[in-house]
mmCIF file of C-alpha atoms and ligand atoms in Angstrom:
data_model
loop_
_atom_site.group_PDB
_atom_site.id
_atom_site.type_symbol
_atom_site.label_atom_id
_atom_site.label_comp_id
_atom_site.label_asym_id
_atom_site.label_seq_id
_atom_site.Cartn_x
_atom_site.Cartn_y
_atom_site.Cartn_z
ATOM 1 C CA MET W 687 7.459 15.792 23.307
ATOM 2 C CA ILE W 688 10.952 14.527 23.643
ATOM 3 C CA GLU W 689 14.035 16.090 22.194
ATOM 4 C CA LEU W 690 16.730 13.679 21.504
ATOM 5 C CA SER W 691 20.385 14.717 21.819
ATOM 6 C CA ASN W 692 20.571 14.893 17.892
ATOM 7 C CA GLY W 693 17.898 17.474 17.942
ATOM 8 C CA HIS W 694 15.120 15.152 16.664
ATOM 9 C CA GLN W 695 11.792 16.011 18.258
ATOM 10 C CA PHE W 696 8.874 13.749 18.475
ATOM 11 C CA THR W 697 5.545 13.598 20.382
ATOM 12 C CA PHE W 698 3.846 10.472 18.230
ATOM 13 C CA MET W 699 5.642 7.282 17.272
ATOM 14 C CA ALA W 700 4.771 4.235 15.566
ATOM 15 C CA ALA W 701 5.793 1.386 17.994
ATOM 16 C CA SER W 702 8.044 -1.706 16.703
ATOM 17 C CA GLY W 703 5.830 -4.109 14.583
ATOM 18 C CA ALA W 704 3.379 -1.282 13.517
ATOM 19 C CA LEU W 705 4.767 -0.130 10.398
ATOM 20 C CA GLY W 706 7.031 -3.024 9.281
ATOM 21 C CA TYR W 707 10.776 -3.036 8.595
ATOM 22 C CA THR W 708 10.899 0.006 6.760
ATOM 23 C CA GLY W 709 8.275 2.317 8.121
ATOM 24 C CA LYS W 710 6.027 2.129 4.962
ATOM 25 C CA GLY W 711 3.970 -0.375 6.741
ATOM 26 C CA TRP W 712 2.875 -3.899 5.956
ATOM 27 C CA TRP W 713 2.045 -4.690 2.493
ATOM 28 C CA TRP W 714 -1.596 -4.519 3.189
ATOM 29 C CA GLU W 715 -1.331 -1.025 4.335
ATOM 30 C CA TYR W 716 0.490 0.132 1.332
ATOM 31 C CA PRO W 717 -2.774 1.163 -0.625
ATOM 32 C CA LEU W 718 -3.826 3.099 2.402
ATOM 33 C CA ARG W 719 -0.535 5.018 2.657
ATOM 34 C CA TRP W 720 -0.971 5.901 -1.122
ATOM 35 C CA VAL W 721 -4.182 7.432 -0.739
ATOM 36 C CA LYS W 722 -2.812 9.091 2.647
ATOM 37 C CA LEU W 723 -5.286 7.395 5.020
ATOM 38 C CA ILE W 724 -2.102 6.191 6.677
ATOM 39 C CA ASP W 725 0.563 8.925 6.944
ATOM 40 C CA PRO W 726 3.980 7.450 8.094
ATOM 41 C CA THR W 727 5.497 11.216 8.189
ATOM 42 C CA LEU W 728 3.350 12.079 10.981
ATOM 43 C CA PHE W 729 5.005 9.477 13.363
ATOM 44 C CA THR W 730 8.803 8.923 14.355
ATOM 45 C CA ILE W 731 8.508 4.963 13.221
ATOM 46 C CA VAL W 732 10.446 2.334 15.269
ATOM 47 C CA THR W 733 11.143 -0.624 12.786
ATOM 48 C CA LYS W 734 9.956 -4.076 13.605
ATOM 49 C CA THR W 735 13.383 -5.382 15.708
ATOM 50 C CA VAL W 736 16.075 -6.685 13.528
ATOM 51 C CA THR W 737 19.015 -9.000 14.680
ATOM 52 C CA LEU W 738 22.728 -9.352 13.290
ATOM 53 C CA LYS W 739 21.929 -12.491 11.393
ATOM 54 C CA PRO W 740 18.501 -13.448 9.690
ATOM 55 C CA GLN W 741 16.450 -15.249 12.136
ATOM 56 C CA LYS W 742 13.230 -17.640 11.741
ATOM 57 C CA GLY W 743 10.195 -16.172 13.505
ATOM 58 C CA ASN W 744 6.761 -17.498 13.835
ATOM 59 C CA HIS W 745 4.188 -17.091 10.863
ATOM 60 C CA PRO W 746 1.801 -13.971 11.465
ATOM 61 C CA LEU W 747 -1.215 -16.405 10.501
ATOM 62 C CA ARG W 748 -0.280 -18.645 13.173
ATOM 63 C CA ALA W 749 1.173 -16.200 15.851
ATOM 64 C CA VAL W 750 -1.041 -13.396 15.967
ATOM 65 C CA ARG W 751 -4.734 -13.454 17.519
ATOM 66 C CA PHE W 752 -7.344 -10.620 17.759
ATOM 67 C CA ILE W 753 -8.762 -10.439 21.408
ATOM 68 C CA LYS W 754 -11.348 -8.029 22.685
ATOM 69 C CA GLU W 755 -9.782 -4.575 22.074
ATOM 70 C CA GLY W 756 -6.243 -5.821 21.671
ATOM 71 C CA VAL W 757 -3.827 -8.674 20.136
ATOM 72 C CA VAL W 758 -1.797 -11.205 21.340
ATOM 73 C CA ASN W 759 1.286 -11.953 19.506
ATOM 74 C CA ALA W 760 4.060 -14.570 19.510
ATOM 75 C CA LEU W 761 5.869 -13.640 16.448
ATOM 76 C CA GLY W 762 9.144 -13.750 17.907
ATOM 77 C CA LEU W 763 12.180 -12.030 16.557
ATOM 78 C CA GLY W 764 12.064 -13.303 12.973
ATOM 79 C CA ASN W 765 13.781 -10.888 10.466
ATOM 80 C CA PRO W 766 15.876 -11.005 7.597
ATOM 81 C CA GLY W 767 18.929 -9.595 9.301
ATOM 82 C CA ILE W 768 20.468 -6.184 9.584
ATOM 83 C CA GLU W 769 22.224 -5.900 6.394
ATOM 84 C CA GLU W 770 19.227 -6.653 4.388
ATOM 85 C CA ILE W 771 17.273 -3.709 6.381
ATOM 86 C CA ILE W 772 19.708 -1.248 5.722
ATOM 87 C CA LYS W 773 19.339 -2.081 1.947
ATOM 88 C CA ARG W 774 15.551 -1.627 2.235
ATOM 89 C CA ILE W 775 15.598 1.593 4.166
ATOM 90 C CA GLU W 776 18.455 3.441 2.644
ATOM 91 C CA ASN W 777 18.343 7.265 2.687
ATOM 92 C CA THR W 778 15.001 6.868 3.916
ATOM 93 C CA GLN W 779 13.084 10.243 4.146
ATOM 94 C CA LEU W 780 10.965 8.701 7.124
ATOM 95 C CA ASN W 781 11.890 9.475 10.729
ATOM 96 C CA LEU W 782 13.351 6.161 11.474
ATOM 97 C CA VAL W 783 14.508 4.395 14.747
ATOM 98 C CA ILE W 784 16.093 1.048 14.234
ATOM 99 C CA SER W 785 15.083 -1.895 16.881
ATOM 100 C CA ILE W 786 17.882 -4.151 17.690
ATOM 101 C CA ALA W 787 17.993 -7.228 19.856
ATOM 102 C CA GLY W 788 20.811 -9.602 20.665
ATOM 103 C CA THR W 789 23.594 -10.716 23.043
ATOM 104 C CA THR W 790 26.160 -8.064 24.247
ATOM 105 C CA TYR W 791 28.276 -8.729 21.383
ATOM 106 C CA GLU W 792 25.698 -8.941 18.550
ATOM 107 C CA LEU W 793 24.296 -5.391 19.923
ATOM 108 C CA LEU W 794 27.612 -3.901 19.626
ATOM 109 C CA GLU W 795 28.241 -5.201 16.299
ATOM 110 C CA MET W 796 24.864 -3.867 15.081
ATOM 111 C CA ILE W 797 25.789 -0.511 16.890
ATOM 112 C CA GLU W 798 28.871 -0.224 14.898
ATOM 113 C CA ILE W 799 27.003 -0.940 11.616
ATOM 114 C CA LEU W 800 24.354 1.620 12.427
ATOM 115 C CA ASN W 801 26.931 4.312 13.055
ATOM 116 C CA ASN W 802 27.419 4.765 9.502
ATOM 117 C CA LEU W 803 23.822 5.595 8.820
ATOM 118 C CA ASN W 804 23.587 9.286 9.175
ATOM 119 C CA TYR W 805 19.743 9.189 8.286
ATOM 120 C CA ILE W 806 18.477 7.406 11.022
ATOM 121 C CA LYS W 807 17.229 9.184 14.260
ATOM 122 C CA GLY W 808 17.974 6.665 16.891
ATOM 123 C CA ILE W 809 18.080 3.114 17.868
ATOM 124 C CA GLU W 810 15.865 1.304 20.005
ATOM 125 C CA ILE W 811 17.227 -1.342 22.331
ATOM 126 C CA ASN W 812 14.476 -4.369 22.378
ATOM 127 C CA ALA W 813 15.237 -5.896 25.884
ATOM 128 C CA SER W 814 11.978 -7.378 26.393
ATOM 129 C CA CYS W 815 10.603 -9.366 23.873
ATOM 130 C CA PRO W 816 8.285 -11.740 25.308
ATOM 131 C CA ASN W 817 8.763 -14.491 22.742
ATOM 132 C CA ILE W 818 12.389 -15.394 23.376
ATOM 133 C CA GLU W 819 13.832 -18.422 24.891
ATOM 134 C CA GLU W 820 15.612 -16.559 27.783
ATOM 135 C CA ASP W 821 13.574 -15.529 30.945
ATOM 136 C CA ILE W 822 13.468 -11.597 30.350
ATOM 137 C CA THR W 823 12.678 -11.273 34.012
ATOM 138 C CA ALA W 824 15.791 -13.036 35.478
ATOM 139 C CA PRO W 825 17.892 -11.132 37.755
ATOM 140 C CA ARG W 826 20.904 -12.090 35.352
ATOM 141 C CA PHE W 827 19.061 -10.807 32.319
ATOM 142 C CA ILE W 828 18.235 -7.675 34.005
ATOM 143 C CA LYS W 829 21.977 -7.185 35.135
ATOM 144 C CA GLY W 830 22.905 -7.901 31.348
ATOM 145 C CA ILE W 831 20.484 -5.196 30.222
ATOM 146 C CA ILE W 832 22.120 -2.579 32.518
ATOM 147 C CA LYS W 833 25.623 -3.578 31.708
ATOM 148 C CA ASN W 834 24.762 -3.307 27.789
ATOM 149 C CA CYS W 835 23.531 0.040 28.150
ATOM 150 C CA HIS W 836 26.951 1.329 29.397
ATOM 151 C CA PHE W 837 28.574 -0.667 26.809
ATOM 152 C CA ILE W 838 26.518 0.596 23.845
ATOM 153 C CA GLY W 839 26.553 3.927 25.322
ATOM 154 C CA GLU W 840 30.225 4.284 24.950
ATOM 155 C CA ILE W 841 30.073 3.594 21.239
ATOM 156 C CA SER W 842 26.825 4.567 19.831
ATOM 157 C CA HIS W 843 26.575 7.752 17.565
ATOM 158 C CA HIS W 844 23.121 7.628 17.603
ATOM 159 C CA PRO W 845 20.513 8.599 20.711
ATOM 160 C CA LEU W 846 19.166 5.357 22.475
ATOM 161 C CA ILE W 847 15.759 4.421 23.447
ATOM 162 C CA LEU W 848 15.391 1.232 25.975
ATOM 163 C CA LYS W 849 12.302 -1.056 25.563
ATOM 164 C CA VAL W 850 11.474 -2.751 28.833
ATOM 165 C CA SER W 851 8.578 -5.259 29.878
ATOM 166 C CA PRO W 852 5.750 -4.862 32.222
ATOM 167 C CA ALA W 853 7.031 -8.223 33.558
ATOM 168 C CA GLN W 854 10.639 -6.904 34.213
ATOM 169 C CA ALA W 855 11.964 -5.164 37.266
ATOM 170 C CA TYR W 856 11.645 -2.042 35.280
ATOM 171 C CA THR W 857 11.945 0.750 37.997
ATOM 172 C CA GLU W 858 15.493 -1.077 39.030
ATOM 173 C CA ILE W 859 16.560 -0.903 35.421
ATOM 174 C CA ALA W 860 15.432 2.738 34.956
ATOM 175 C CA ARG W 861 17.261 3.704 38.214
ATOM 176 C CA GLU W 862 20.510 1.925 37.385
ATOM 177 C CA ILE W 863 20.897 2.948 33.554
ATOM 178 C CA PRO W 864 23.000 5.745 32.915
ATOM 179 C CA GLY W 865 20.502 8.811 32.022
ATOM 180 C CA THR W 866 22.822 10.548 30.076
ATOM 181 C CA VAL W 867 22.804 7.396 27.386
ATOM 182 C CA ILE W 868 19.199 6.304 27.555
ATOM 183 C CA GLU W 869 17.206 9.151 26.099
ATOM 184 C CA ALA W 870 13.816 7.576 26.179
ATOM 185 C CA LEU W 871 12.036 4.558 27.709
ATOM 186 C CA ALA W 872 9.557 2.528 25.757
ATOM 187 C CA ILE W 873 7.270 -0.215 26.973
ATOM 188 C CA ASN W 874 6.584 -3.851 25.392
ATOM 189 C CA SER W 875 3.420 -6.136 25.357
ATOM 190 C CA VAL W 876 2.570 -7.724 28.455
ATOM 191 C CA PRO W 877 3.459 -11.329 28.523
ATOM 192 C CA TRP W 878 0.262 -13.597 28.755
ATOM 193 C CA ASP W 879 1.233 -15.168 32.023
ATOM 194 C CA ILE W 880 0.832 -12.028 33.893
ATOM 195 C CA TYR W 881 -2.065 -10.771 32.066
ATOM 196 C CA SER W 882 -4.233 -13.734 32.781
ATOM 197 C CA ASN W 883 -4.638 -17.180 34.355
ATOM 198 C CA ASP W 884 -6.710 -18.426 31.520
ATOM 199 C CA LYS W 885 -5.324 -20.413 28.614
ATOM 200 C CA SER W 886 -3.678 -18.348 26.080
ATOM 201 C CA PRO W 887 -4.812 -18.529 22.357
ATOM 202 C CA LEU W 888 -1.156 -18.930 21.688
ATOM 203 C CA GLU W 889 -0.275 -21.459 24.207
ATOM 204 C CA LYS W 890 1.861 -23.614 21.825
ATOM 205 C CA PHE W 891 4.192 -20.401 21.374
ATOM 206 C CA GLY W 892 4.507 -20.126 25.041
ATOM 207 C CA GLY W 893 1.634 -17.647 25.555
ATOM 208 C CA GLY W 894 2.476 -14.397 23.382
ATOM 209 C CA GLY W 895 2.417 -10.964 24.613
ATOM 210 C CA VAL W 896 -0.752 -8.954 24.965
ATOM 211 C CA SER W 897 -1.156 -5.495 23.550
ATOM 212 C CA GLY W 898 -3.703 -2.613 22.818
ATOM 213 C CA LYS W 899 -6.460 -1.306 25.177
ATOM 214 C CA ALA W 900 -6.722 -4.826 26.599
ATOM 215 C CA ALA W 901 -2.719 -4.230 27.970
ATOM 216 C CA GLN W 902 -3.469 -0.623 29.316
ATOM 217 C CA ASP W 903 -3.968 -1.403 33.086
ATOM 218 C CA TYR W 904 -0.601 -3.123 33.002
ATOM 219 C CA THR W 905 1.305 -0.731 30.525
ATOM 220 C CA TRP W 906 -0.116 2.255 31.866
ATOM 221 C CA LYS W 907 1.031 1.435 35.369
ATOM 222 C CA VAL W 908 4.614 1.049 33.830
ATOM 223 C CA VAL W 909 4.470 4.556 32.330
ATOM 224 C CA LYS W 910 3.199 6.063 35.861
ATOM 225 C CA GLU W 911 5.796 4.282 37.856
ATOM 226 C CA LEU W 912 8.682 4.826 35.435
ATOM 227 C CA SER W 913 7.797 8.712 35.404
ATOM 228 C CA GLN W 914 7.935 8.923 38.918
ATOM 229 C CA VAL W 915 11.327 7.193 39.655
ATOM 230 C CA SER W 916 13.233 8.303 36.684
ATOM 231 C CA SER W 917 13.926 11.707 34.769
ATOM 232 C CA ILE W 918 14.325 9.823 31.622
ATOM 233 C CA PRO W 919 11.383 10.444 29.141
ATOM 234 C CA VAL W 920 8.729 7.709 28.978
ATOM 235 C CA ILE W 921 6.922 6.998 25.762
ATOM 236 C CA GLY W 922 3.292 5.994 26.560
ATOM 237 C CA PRO W 923 1.757 2.868 24.679
ATOM 238 C CA SER W 924 -1.342 0.991 24.113
ATOM 239 C CA VAL W 925 -3.664 4.089 22.780
ATOM 240 C CA TRP W 926 -6.965 3.341 21.662
ATOM 241 C CA GLU W 927 -9.321 6.332 21.636
ATOM 242 C CA TYR W 928 -8.335 9.900 21.369
ATOM 243 C CA GLU W 929 -8.804 10.556 24.948
ATOM 244 C CA ASP W 930 -6.058 7.735 25.605
ATOM 245 C CA ILE W 931 -3.430 10.633 24.679
ATOM 246 C CA ALA W 932 -4.292 12.974 27.234
ATOM 247 C CA LYS W 933 -4.571 10.304 29.823
ATOM 248 C CA LEU W 934 -1.145 9.100 29.077
ATOM 249 C CA LEU W 935 0.312 12.569 29.236
ATOM 250 C CA GLU W 936 -1.246 13.165 32.579
ATOM 251 C CA LEU W 937 0.592 9.803 33.759
ATOM 252 C CA GLY W 938 3.619 11.254 33.179
ATOM 253 C CA ALA W 939 4.378 10.126 29.231
ATOM 254 C CA LYS W 940 6.101 12.519 27.435
ATOM 255 C CA ALA W 941 5.154 11.028 23.941
ATOM 256 C CA ILE W 942 2.789 8.927 22.779
ATOM 257 C CA SER W 943 3.287 5.488 20.656
ATOM 258 C CA PHE W 944 0.631 3.605 18.409
ATOM 259 C CA GLY W 945 1.108 -0.172 18.461
ATOM 260 C CA SER W 946 -1.628 -2.728 18.027
ATOM 261 C CA ILE W 947 -4.224 -0.145 16.991
ATOM 262 C CA PHE W 948 -2.412 0.187 13.743
ATOM 263 C CA LEU W 949 -3.230 -3.460 13.227
ATOM 264 C CA VAL W 950 -6.864 -3.583 14.404
ATOM 265 C CA HIS W 951 -7.972 0.264 13.262
ATOM 266 C CA PRO W 952 -5.210 1.196 10.811
ATOM 267 C CA LEU W 953 -6.530 4.331 10.028
ATOM 268 C CA ARG W 954 -7.086 5.689 13.306
ATOM 269 C CA PRO W 955 -3.354 6.787 14.245
ATOM 270 C CA THR W 956 -3.274 8.966 11.531
ATOM 271 C CA GLN W 957 -6.616 10.469 12.449
ATOM 272 C CA LEU W 958 -5.952 10.723 16.157
ATOM 273 C CA VAL W 959 -2.708 12.594 15.427
ATOM 274 C CA ARG W 960 -4.321 15.073 12.705
ATOM 275 C CA ARG W 961 -6.952 15.688 15.213
ATOM 276 C CA PHE W 962 -4.409 16.446 18.055
ATOM 277 C CA GLN W 963 -2.524 18.776 15.601
ATOM 278 C CA LYS W 964 -5.688 20.726 14.762
ATOM 279 C CA GLU W 965 -6.846 21.291 18.296
HETATM 280 C C1 LIG P 634 2.228 -7.781 15.712
HETATM 281 C C2 LIG P 634 3.129 -7.368 16.603
HETATM 282 C C3 LIG P 634 4.379 -7.150 16.222
HETATM 283 C C4 LIG P 634 5.351 -6.601 17.401
HETATM 284 N N1 LIG P 634 6.883 -6.466 16.906
HETATM 285 C C5 LIG P 634 7.623 -6.126 18.055
HETATM 286 C C6 LIG P 634 9.071 -6.170 17.838
HETATM 287 O O1 LIG P 634 9.608 -6.757 16.823
HETATM 288 N N2 LIG P 634 9.804 -5.579 18.680
HETATM 289 C C7 LIG P 634 9.324 -4.768 19.834
HETATM 290 O O2 LIG P 634 10.176 -4.254 20.358
HETATM 291 N N3 LIG P 634 7.966 -4.790 20.015
HETATM 292 C C8 LIG P 634 7.150 -5.491 19.159
HETATM 293 N N4 LIG P 634 5.847 -5.338 19.169
HETATM 294 C C9 LIG P 634 5.226 -4.819 20.541
HETATM 295 C C10 LIG P 634 4.861 -3.170 20.030
HETATM 296 O O3 LIG P 634 6.045 -2.553 19.421
HETATM 297 C C11 LIG P 634 4.631 -2.618 21.406
HETATM 298 O O4 LIG P 634 5.615 -2.454 22.301
HETATM 299 C C12 LIG P 634 3.389 -3.445 22.018
HETATM 300 O O5 LIG P 634 2.353 -3.666 21.208
HETATM 301 C C13 LIG P 634 2.573 -2.226 23.293
HETATM 302 O O6 LIG P 634 2.125 -1.232 22.444
HETATM 303 P P1 LIG P 634 0.656 -1.198 22.179
HETATM 304 O O7 LIG P 634 -0.178 -1.605 23.410
HETATM 305 O O8 LIG P 634 0.379 0.339 21.931
HETATM 306 O O9 LIG P 634 0.367 -2.281 20.957
HETATM 307 C C14 LIG P 634 4.906 -5.974 18.542
HETATM 308 C C15 LIG P 634 3.450 -5.748 18.749
HETATM 309 C C16 LIG P 634 2.730 -6.599 17.915
HETATM 310 C C17 LIG P 634 1.166 -6.332 17.929
#
């Protein structure tokens, strides 16, 4: 379990992108929620990433592919902008963490806006989207992440989670960010070029990011190494089977997040959490 400085505790998360912008799921998941086959109240839910201004992304029909026990996506950061998302989530009863991305200036602007929302549980800084123009592995980019964490920590009223990529110098990041400011670390999908030498099904979008069981070798290595080098709690991703929860806890994860599994087996995260709670 992870306990944030505002007292919010969680063991299970829905990863950014899994349950849409509001935590209620994507439109095709609504009927499943109405009959409680998907129960968002079991999770602390990270919204799909939002930016200061509306942005165009790639269409899901073109930029999401199902592979053997996983997903490749190159959706990018298309979203209607933070003001619109705040309207949609106003006074939500769900445990929401807002995922944000942008330049230093944009991040600080968004933090100021989110400071007015007393009903959210935290903010996740997405510093690792594999589908943006910038090279997220460049030393300059990594230095920028560390600097941003310091700046954001100065002004945020909400607990902060930092999301890193398996392709980044994540141990360096974990060592240099202030542990008093960043209260948990999350892990993004695996950029296709470090996952495989073969051609990506989403080659035309730059390759995309791989997630789900297919990504476990990469994302779980990050869980293990981060847990060894840092005292900041790590959120373990890429769960596919019930046993994966115990394996992640053994690797050092302090909480568990469900991402692609929501897309491939929409009912499974709810079933696994209910079973965990019973046992
Ligand atoms: C369709 C899709 C959309 C996603 N969108 C975002 C996003 O907007 N922001 C983000 O930080 N991560 C996003 N992710 C990454 C997930 O939050 C998660 O970090 C990644 O899938 C690894 O976890 P998993 O193996 O459990 O799926 C997305 C993943 C998928 C499959």
